[in-house]
Coordinates of C-alpha atoms in Angstrom, one line a residue:
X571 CA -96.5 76.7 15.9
X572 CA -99.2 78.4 17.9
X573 CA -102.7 75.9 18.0
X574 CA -106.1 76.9 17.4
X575 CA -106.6 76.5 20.8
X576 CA -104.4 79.4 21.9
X577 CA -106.2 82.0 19.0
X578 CA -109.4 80.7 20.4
X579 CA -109.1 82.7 23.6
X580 CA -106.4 85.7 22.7
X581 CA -109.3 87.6 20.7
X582 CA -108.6 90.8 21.8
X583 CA -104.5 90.6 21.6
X584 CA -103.0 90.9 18.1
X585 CA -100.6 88.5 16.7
X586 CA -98.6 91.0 16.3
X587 CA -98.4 92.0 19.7
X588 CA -97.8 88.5 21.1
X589 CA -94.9 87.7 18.2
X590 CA -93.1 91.0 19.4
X591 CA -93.2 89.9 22.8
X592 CA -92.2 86.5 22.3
X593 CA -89.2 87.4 20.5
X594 CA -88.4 90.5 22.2
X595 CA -84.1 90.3 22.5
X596 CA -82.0 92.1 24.5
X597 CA -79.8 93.8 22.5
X598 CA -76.5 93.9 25.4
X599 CA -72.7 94.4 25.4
X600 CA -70.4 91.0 25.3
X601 CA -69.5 90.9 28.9
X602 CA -65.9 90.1 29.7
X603 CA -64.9 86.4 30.9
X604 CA -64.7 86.0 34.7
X605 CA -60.9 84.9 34.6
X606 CA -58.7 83.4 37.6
X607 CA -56.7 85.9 38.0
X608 CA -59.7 88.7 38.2
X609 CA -61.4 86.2 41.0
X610 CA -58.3 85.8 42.8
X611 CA -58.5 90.0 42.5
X612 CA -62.0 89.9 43.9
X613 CA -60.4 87.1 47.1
X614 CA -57.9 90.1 48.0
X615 CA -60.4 92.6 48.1
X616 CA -63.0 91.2 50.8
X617 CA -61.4 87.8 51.5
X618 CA -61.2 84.2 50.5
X619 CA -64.4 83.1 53.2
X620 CA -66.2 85.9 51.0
X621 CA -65.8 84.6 47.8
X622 CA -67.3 81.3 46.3
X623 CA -67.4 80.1 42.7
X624 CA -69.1 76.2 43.9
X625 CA -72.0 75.1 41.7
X626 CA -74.3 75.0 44.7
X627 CA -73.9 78.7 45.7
X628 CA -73.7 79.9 42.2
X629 CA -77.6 77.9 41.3
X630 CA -79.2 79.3 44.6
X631 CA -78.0 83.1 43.3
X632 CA -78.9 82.1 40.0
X633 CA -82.8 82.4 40.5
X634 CA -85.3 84.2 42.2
X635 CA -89.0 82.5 43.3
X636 CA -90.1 83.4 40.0
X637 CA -90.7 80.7 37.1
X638 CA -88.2 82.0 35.1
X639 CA -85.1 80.1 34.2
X640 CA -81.7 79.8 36.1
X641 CA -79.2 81.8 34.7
X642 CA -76.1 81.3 37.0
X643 CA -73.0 83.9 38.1
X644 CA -69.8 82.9 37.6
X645 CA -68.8 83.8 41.1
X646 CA -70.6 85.0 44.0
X647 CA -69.0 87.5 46.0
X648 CA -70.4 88.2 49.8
X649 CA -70.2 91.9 51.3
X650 CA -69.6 93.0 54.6
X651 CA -69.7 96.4 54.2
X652 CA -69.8 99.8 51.9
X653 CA -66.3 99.7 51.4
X654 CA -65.9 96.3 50.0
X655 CA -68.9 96.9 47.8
X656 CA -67.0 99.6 46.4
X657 CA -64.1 97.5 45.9
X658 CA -66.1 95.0 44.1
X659 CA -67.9 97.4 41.9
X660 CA -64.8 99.1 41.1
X661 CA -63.2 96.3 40.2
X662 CA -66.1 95.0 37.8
X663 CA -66.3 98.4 35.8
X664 CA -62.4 98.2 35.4
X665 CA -62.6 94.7 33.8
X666 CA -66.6 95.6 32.1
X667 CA -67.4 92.3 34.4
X668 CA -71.7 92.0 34.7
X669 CA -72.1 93.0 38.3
X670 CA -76.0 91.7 39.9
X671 CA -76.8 92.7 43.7
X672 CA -78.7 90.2 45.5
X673 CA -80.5 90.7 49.1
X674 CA -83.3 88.0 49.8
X675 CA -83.8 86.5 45.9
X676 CA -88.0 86.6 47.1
X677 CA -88.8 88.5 43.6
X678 CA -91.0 87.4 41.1
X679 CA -89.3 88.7 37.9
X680 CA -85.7 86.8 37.8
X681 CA -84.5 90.5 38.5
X682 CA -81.5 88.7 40.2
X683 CA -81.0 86.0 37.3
X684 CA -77.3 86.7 35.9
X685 CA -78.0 86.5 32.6
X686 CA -74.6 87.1 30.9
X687 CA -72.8 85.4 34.1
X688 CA -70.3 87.8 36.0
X689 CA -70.3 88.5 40.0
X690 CA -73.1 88.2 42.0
X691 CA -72.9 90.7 45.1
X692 CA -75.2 89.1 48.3
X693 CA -75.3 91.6 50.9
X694 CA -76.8 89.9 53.7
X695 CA -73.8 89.9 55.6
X696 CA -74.8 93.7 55.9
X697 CA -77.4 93.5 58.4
X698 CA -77.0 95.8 60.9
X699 CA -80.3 98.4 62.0
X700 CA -78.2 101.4 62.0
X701 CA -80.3 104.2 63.9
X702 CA -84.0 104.9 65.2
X703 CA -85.3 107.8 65.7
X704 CA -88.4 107.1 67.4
X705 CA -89.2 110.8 68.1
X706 CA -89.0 111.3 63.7
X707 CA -90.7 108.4 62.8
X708 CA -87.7 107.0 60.9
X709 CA -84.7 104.6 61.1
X710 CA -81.7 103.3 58.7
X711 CA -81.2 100.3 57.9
X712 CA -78.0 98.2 55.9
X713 CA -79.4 96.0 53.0
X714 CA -79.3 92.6 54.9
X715 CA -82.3 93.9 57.6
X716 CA -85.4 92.0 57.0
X717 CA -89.0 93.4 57.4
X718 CA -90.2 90.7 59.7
X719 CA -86.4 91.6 62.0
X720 CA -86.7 95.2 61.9
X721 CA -90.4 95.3 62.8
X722 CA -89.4 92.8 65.9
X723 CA -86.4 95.2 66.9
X724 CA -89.0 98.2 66.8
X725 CA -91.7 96.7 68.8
X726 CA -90.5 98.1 71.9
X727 CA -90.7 101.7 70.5
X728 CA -94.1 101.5 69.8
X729 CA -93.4 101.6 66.2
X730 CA -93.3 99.5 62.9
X731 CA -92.8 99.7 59.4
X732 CA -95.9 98.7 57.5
X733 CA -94.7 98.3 53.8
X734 CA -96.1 94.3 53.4
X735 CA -95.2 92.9 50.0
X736 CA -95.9 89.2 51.9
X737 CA -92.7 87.7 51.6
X738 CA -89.7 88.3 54.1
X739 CA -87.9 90.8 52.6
X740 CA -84.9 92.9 52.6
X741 CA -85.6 96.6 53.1
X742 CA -83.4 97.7 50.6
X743 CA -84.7 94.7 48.2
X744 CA -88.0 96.7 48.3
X745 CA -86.5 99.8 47.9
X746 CA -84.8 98.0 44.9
X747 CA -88.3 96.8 43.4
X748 CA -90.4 99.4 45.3
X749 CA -92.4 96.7 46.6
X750 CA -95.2 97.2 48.2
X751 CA -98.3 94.6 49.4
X752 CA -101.6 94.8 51.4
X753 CA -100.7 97.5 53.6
X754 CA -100.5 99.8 50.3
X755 CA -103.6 101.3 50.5
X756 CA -103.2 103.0 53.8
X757 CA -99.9 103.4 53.6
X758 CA -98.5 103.8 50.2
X759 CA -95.5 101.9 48.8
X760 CA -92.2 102.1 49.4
X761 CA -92.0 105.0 46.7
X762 CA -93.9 107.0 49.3
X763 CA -92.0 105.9 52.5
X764 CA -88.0 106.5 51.8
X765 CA -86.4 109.5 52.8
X766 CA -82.8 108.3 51.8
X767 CA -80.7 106.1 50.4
X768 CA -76.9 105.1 50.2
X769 CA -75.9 103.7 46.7
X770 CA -72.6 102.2 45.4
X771 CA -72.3 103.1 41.7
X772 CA -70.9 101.0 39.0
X773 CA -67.4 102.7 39.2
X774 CA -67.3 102.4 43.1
X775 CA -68.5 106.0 44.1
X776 CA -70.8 106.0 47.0
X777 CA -73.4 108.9 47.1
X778 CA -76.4 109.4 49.5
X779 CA -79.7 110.6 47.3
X780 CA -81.0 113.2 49.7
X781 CA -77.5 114.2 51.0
X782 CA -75.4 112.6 53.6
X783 CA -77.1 111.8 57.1
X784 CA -80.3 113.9 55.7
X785 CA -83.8 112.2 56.8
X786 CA -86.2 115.3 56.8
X787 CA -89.6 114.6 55.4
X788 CA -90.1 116.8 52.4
X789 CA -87.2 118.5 50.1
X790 CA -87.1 120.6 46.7
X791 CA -83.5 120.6 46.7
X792 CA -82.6 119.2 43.1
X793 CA -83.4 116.6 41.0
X794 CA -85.2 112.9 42.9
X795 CA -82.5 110.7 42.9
X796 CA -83.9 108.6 45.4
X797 CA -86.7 107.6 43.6
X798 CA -84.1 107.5 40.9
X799 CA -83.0 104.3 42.5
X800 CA -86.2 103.0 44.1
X801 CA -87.3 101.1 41.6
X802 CA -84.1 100.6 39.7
X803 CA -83.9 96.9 40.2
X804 CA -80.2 97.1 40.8
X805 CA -79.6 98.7 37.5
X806 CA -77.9 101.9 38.6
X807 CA -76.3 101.1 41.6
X808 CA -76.1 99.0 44.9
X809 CA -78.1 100.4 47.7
X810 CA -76.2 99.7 50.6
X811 CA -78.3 101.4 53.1
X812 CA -81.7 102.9 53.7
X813 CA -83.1 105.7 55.1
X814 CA -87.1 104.9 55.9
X815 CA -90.3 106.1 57.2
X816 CA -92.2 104.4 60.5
X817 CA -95.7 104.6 61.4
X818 CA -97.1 104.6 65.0
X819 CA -98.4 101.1 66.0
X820 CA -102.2 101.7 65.6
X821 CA -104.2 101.9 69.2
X822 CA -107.1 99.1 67.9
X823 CA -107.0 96.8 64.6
X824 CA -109.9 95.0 63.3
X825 CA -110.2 92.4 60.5
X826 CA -112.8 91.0 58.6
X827 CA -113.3 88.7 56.0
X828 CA -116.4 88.6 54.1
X829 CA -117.9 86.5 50.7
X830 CA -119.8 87.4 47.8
X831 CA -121.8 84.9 44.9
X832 CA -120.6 86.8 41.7
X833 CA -117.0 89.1 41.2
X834 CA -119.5 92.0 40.3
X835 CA -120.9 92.4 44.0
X836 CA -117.6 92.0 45.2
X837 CA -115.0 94.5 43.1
X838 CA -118.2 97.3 43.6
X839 CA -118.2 96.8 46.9
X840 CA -114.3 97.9 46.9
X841 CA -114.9 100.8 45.1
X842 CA -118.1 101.8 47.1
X843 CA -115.6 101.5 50.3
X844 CA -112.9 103.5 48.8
X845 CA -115.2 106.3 47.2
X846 CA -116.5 106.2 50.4
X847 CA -113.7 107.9 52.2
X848 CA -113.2 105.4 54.5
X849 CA -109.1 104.8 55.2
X850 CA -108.8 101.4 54.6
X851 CA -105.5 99.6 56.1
X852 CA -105.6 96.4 54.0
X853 CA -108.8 95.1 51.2
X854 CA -108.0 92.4 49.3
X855 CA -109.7 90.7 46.8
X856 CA -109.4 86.3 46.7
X857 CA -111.9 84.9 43.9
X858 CA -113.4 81.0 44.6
X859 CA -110.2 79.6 43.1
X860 CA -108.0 81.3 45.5
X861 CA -110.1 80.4 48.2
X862 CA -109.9 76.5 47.2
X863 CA -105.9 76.8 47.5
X864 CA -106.3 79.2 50.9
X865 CA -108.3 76.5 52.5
X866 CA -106.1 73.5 51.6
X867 CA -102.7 74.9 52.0
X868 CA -103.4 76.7 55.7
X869 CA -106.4 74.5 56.4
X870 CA -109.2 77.0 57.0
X871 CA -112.4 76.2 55.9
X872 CA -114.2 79.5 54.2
X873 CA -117.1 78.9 51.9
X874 CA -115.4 78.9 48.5
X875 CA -116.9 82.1 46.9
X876 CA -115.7 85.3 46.1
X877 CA -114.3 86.6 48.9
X878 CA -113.0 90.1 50.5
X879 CA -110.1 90.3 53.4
X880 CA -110.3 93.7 55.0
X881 CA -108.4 95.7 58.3
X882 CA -108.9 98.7 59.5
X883 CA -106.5 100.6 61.6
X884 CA -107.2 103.3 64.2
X885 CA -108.3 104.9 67.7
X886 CA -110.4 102.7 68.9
X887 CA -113.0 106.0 68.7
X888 CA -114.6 106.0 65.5
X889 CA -112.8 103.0 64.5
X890 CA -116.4 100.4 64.5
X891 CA -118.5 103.3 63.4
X892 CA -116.3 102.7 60.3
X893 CA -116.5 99.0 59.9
X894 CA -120.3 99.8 60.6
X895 CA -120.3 101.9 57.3
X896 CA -118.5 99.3 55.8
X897 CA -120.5 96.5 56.6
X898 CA -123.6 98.5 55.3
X899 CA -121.9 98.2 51.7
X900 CA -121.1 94.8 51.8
X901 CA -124.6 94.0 52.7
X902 CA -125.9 96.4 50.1
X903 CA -123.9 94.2 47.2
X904 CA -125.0 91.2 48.7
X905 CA -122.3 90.2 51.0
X906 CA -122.6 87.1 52.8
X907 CA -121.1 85.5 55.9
X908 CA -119.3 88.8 57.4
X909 CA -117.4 87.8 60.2
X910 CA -114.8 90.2 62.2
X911 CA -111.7 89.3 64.1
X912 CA -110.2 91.5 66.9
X913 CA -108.1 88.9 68.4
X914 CA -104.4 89.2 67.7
X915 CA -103.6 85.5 66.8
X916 CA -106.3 85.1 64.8
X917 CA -106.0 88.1 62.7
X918 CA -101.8 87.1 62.7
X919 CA -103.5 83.6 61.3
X920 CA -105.2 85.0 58.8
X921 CA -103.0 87.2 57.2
X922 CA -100.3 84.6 57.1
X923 CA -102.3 82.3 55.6
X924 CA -103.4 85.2 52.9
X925 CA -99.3 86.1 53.1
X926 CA -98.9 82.4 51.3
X927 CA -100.7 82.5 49.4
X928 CA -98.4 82.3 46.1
X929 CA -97.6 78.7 47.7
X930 CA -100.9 77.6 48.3
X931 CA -102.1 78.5 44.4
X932 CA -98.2 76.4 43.2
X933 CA -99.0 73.8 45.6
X934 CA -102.5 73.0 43.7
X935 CA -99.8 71.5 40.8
X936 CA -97.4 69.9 42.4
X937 CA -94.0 71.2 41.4
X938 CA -94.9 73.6 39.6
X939 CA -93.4 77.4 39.7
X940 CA -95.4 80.4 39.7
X941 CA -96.3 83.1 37.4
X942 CA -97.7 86.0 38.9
X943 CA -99.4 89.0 36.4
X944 CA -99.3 92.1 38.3
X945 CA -101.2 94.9 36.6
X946 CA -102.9 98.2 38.3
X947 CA -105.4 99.8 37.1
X948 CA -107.5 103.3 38.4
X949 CA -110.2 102.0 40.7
X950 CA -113.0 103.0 38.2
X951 CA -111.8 100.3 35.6
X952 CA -111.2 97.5 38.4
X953 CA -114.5 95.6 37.9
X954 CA -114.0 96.0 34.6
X955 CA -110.7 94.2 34.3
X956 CA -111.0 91.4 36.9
X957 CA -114.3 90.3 35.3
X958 CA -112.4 90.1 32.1
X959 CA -109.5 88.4 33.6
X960 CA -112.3 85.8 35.1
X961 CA -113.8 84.9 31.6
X962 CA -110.5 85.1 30.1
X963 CA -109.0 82.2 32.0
X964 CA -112.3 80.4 32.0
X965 CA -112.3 80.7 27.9
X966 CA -108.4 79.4 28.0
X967 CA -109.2 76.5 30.5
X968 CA -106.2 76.7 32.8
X969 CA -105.8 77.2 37.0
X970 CA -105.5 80.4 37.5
X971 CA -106.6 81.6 40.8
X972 CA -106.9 85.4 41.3
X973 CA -105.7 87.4 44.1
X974 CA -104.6 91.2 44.9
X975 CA -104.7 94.6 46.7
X976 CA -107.9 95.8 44.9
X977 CA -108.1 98.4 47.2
X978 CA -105.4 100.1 45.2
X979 CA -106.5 98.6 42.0
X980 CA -103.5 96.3 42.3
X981 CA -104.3 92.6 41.7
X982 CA -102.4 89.1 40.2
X983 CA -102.9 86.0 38.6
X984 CA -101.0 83.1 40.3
X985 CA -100.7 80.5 37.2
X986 CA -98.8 77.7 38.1
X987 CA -96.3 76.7 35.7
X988 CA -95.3 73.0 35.0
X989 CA -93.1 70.9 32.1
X990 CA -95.9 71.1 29.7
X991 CA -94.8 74.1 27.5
X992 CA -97.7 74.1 25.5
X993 CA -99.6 75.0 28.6
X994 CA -97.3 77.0 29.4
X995 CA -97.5 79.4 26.2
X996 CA -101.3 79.7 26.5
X997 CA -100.4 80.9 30.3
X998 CA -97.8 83.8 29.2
X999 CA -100.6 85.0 26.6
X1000 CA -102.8 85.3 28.6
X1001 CA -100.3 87.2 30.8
X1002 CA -99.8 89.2 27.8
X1003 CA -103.5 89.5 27.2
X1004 CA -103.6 91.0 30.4
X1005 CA -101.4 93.3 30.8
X1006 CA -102.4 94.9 27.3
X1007 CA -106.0 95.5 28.6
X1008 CA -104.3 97.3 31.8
X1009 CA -102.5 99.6 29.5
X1010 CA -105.9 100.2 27.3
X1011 CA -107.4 101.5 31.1
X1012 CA -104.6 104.1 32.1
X1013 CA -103.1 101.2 34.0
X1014 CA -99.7 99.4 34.5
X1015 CA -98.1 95.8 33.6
X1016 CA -96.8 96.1 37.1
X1017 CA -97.8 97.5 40.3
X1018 CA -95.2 96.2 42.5
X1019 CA -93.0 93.1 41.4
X1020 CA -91.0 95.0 39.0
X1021 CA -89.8 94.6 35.2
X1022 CA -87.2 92.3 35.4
X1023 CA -86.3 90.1 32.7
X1024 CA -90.2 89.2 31.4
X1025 CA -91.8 92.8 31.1
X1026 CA -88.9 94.7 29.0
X1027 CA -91.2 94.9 25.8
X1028 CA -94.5 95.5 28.0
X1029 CA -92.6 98.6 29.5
X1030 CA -91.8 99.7 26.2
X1031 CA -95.3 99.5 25.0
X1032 CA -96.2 101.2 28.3
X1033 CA -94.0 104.3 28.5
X1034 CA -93.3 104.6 24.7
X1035 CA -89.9 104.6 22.9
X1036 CA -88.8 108.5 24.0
X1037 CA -89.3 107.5 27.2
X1038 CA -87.4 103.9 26.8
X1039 CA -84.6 105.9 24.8
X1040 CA -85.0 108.2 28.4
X1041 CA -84.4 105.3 30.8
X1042 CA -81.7 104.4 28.2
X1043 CA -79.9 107.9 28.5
X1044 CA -80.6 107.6 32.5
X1045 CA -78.9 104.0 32.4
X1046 CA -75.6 105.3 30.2
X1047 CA -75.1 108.2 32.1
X1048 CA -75.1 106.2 35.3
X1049 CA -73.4 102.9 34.3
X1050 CA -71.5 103.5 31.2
X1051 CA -70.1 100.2 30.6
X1052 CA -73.3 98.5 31.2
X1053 CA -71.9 96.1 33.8
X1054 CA -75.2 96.6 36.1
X1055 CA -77.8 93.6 36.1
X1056 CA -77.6 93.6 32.2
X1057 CA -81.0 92.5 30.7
X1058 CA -83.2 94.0 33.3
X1059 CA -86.0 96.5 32.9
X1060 CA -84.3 97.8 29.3
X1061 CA -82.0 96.3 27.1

């Protein structure tokens, strides 16, 4: 039974809407039983130290850092290269045996949750940085490279990869997800910055989406399949390598971190800065909540008010006449305590700090797991929605600190999740209530984490049952048998 309490707040979200949600069901295939002799099949194919079916291995691949519940594989099977991926793939779709890649398990959807059991495939063993081509801006990657490793190998070049979704992940995990983080608004997400991709398919085919060995920067020739696949969640396919654009190490970077009294002077001053023309590199939005867990968990001490993080990138001409400009708007809305940061370690501070900020809002409850919303909405509606979001979590009485890329129109509520499930309900509709008003603004229910195994029914309210029955064609055509991360994005 739903309380009072929880109507009391969820005026705008209709019962209906929440009961679909809440018992939204995957409607999936029976998967076929893992069996000894099909394991012992799986040994022969990549070898015994590759193949582990202990309760410890299969719980760490059973989860993600989301709050969502451990499903566990029956197996886990570890690759160490295309050709044993293919193996294994091949090998699942003969036996119709679920098949879930799994790179650095850092989402925030249980996309790598094996929900009906089966093999989960961890390519980390894959971790080799294949080529750089420093005069084309580009390199390739295997699935195991990490942003934080590949941006330390190109350091020397003068170049870096700037896609930032604040975790340490795998390259082709964000391909997977197309992640993207505070670097987005400059820079675009990871829809915007891959030129190729290698995939396995279910029945052990390899392709390359743009043609083998191909890395040019613009093509008409067919159909996208590589943003076919970025964004697939490991649905359609394994990427097994990744073909992706770099960015010329800017000549001067400054930060700048700012505070406002209300969330109104705050979110106009982002869309004053972004109207304004001005090329922002990062502008992020941290409301007094937020700030409370940012000073705790990385000891700063920043009066607790609204609060803007900003960095521009650039020649070092031009560059301050910009933050000049900018600094007029903050002042203009009322800005307070604007203070700029040039030096390298303390900008790398800062950022890291902001960067943990998922851990700093969980560690406010101890034990508790988070819950991140995720919406996007077009910059016009963004003071319109995160003033709503305020008063909504105020009205439901719950820790909820807000957070986000705002200078995208990307932003998320952290809301730590404990044992109390009552709590806990009034937290996933207000989720709900959330998302619902992103939709109602031309917006999204996710910007960057993915669908997963929460959003299905909020995609399907988003994008409308042709195109769900699309996605659905897409999905059959590609994976017949359904053996790819079953549950995930659509059912």
């Amino acid at each position: 039974m739903i309380s009072r309490c929880f109507f009391r707040y969820l005026k705008q979200t209709s019962l209906a809407d929440y009961v679909a949600f809440r018992s939204f069901s995957r409607s999936q295939q029976t998967p076929a039983a893992v069996t000894s002799s099909f394991i012992d099949s799986l040994r022969t194919a990549v070898g015994d130290n590759n193949v582990s079916t202990s309760d410890a291995i299969r719980e760490q691949h059973g989860h993600d850092e989301s709050h969502h519940e451990v499903y566990k594989p029956d197996v886990v099977v570890f690759a160490e290269s295309v050709e044993q991926v293919s193996k294994v793939a091949k090998l699942c779709n003969e036996k119709k045996v679920p098949l879930i890649p799994f790179g650095s398990g850092t989402g925030l959807e249980g996309g790598v949750n094996a929900l009906s059991g089966g093999v989960t495939l961890d390519v980390t063993k894959m971790n080799q940085i294949v080529e750089v081509n420093a005069e084309d801006f580009d390199c390739t990657v295997q699935p195991g490279v990490m942003r934080i490793a590949l941006n330390s190998y190109l350091r020397d070049t003068g170049l870096w990869f700037p896609i930032d979704p604040g975790a340490d992940a795998s390259i082709c995990g964000m391909c997977a997800t197309s992640a993207s983080g505070t670097n987005a608004v400059r820079y675009g997400t990871m829809r915007e910055n891959v030129l190729n991709l290698q995939v396995v398919l279910p029945d052990g085919r390899v392709i390359h989406t743009a043609g083998k060995g191909k890395r040019c920067r613009k093509t008409s020739a067919g159909y996208n399949l590589t943003n076919l696949f970025v964004g697939s969640e490991g649905t359609l396919g394994i990427i097994t390598q990744a073909t992706i654009k770099l960015y010329g190490l800017p000549e001067k970077t400054i930060a700048a971190v700012c505070h406002f009294k209300t969330v109104q002077e705050a979110v106009d001053t982002v869309v004053q800065i972004m109207q304004s023309g001005i090329t922002m590199a990062k502008l992020e939005f941290l409301d007094d909540k937020a700030i409370e867990a940012f000073n705790k968990f990385s000891k700063y001490n920043m009066p607790v008010a609204q609060s803007l993080f900003l960095e521009f990138h650039g020649p070092a001409l031009g560059l301050e006449d910009q933050f000049n400009t900018v600094k007029d708007l903050i002042e203009l809305n009322g800005g307070l305590g604007l203070q700029m940061a040039t030096d390298e370690d303390e900008r790398k501070r800062l950022w890291k700090a902001r960067h943990e900020m998922l851990w700093a809002c969980t560690a406010l409850i101890p034990g508790s797991k988070p819950y991140s919303t995720d919406i996007c909405v077009p910059i016009s509606h963004l003071p319109e929605v995160i003033i709503k979001t305020k008063q909504w979590i105020d009205e439901a009485k719950v820790l909820a600190p807000v957070l986000g890329h705002v200078g995208d129109g990307n932003f998320h509520v952290i809301l730590p999740m404990t044992l109390d499930t009552g709590q806990n309900e009034i937290m996933k509709a207000l989720a709900l209530q959330i998302a619902l008003l992103a939709m109602d603004l031309n917006g999204t229910c996710t910007g960057e984490h993915g669908i997963g195994m929460g959003k299905c029914h909020l995609l399907e309210k988003e994008i409308g049952p042709v195109g769900i029955q699309v996605l659905k064609d897409v999905k059959k055509c590609f994976d017949p048998n359904g053996i790819m991360n079953p549950g995930k994005i659509i059912s």
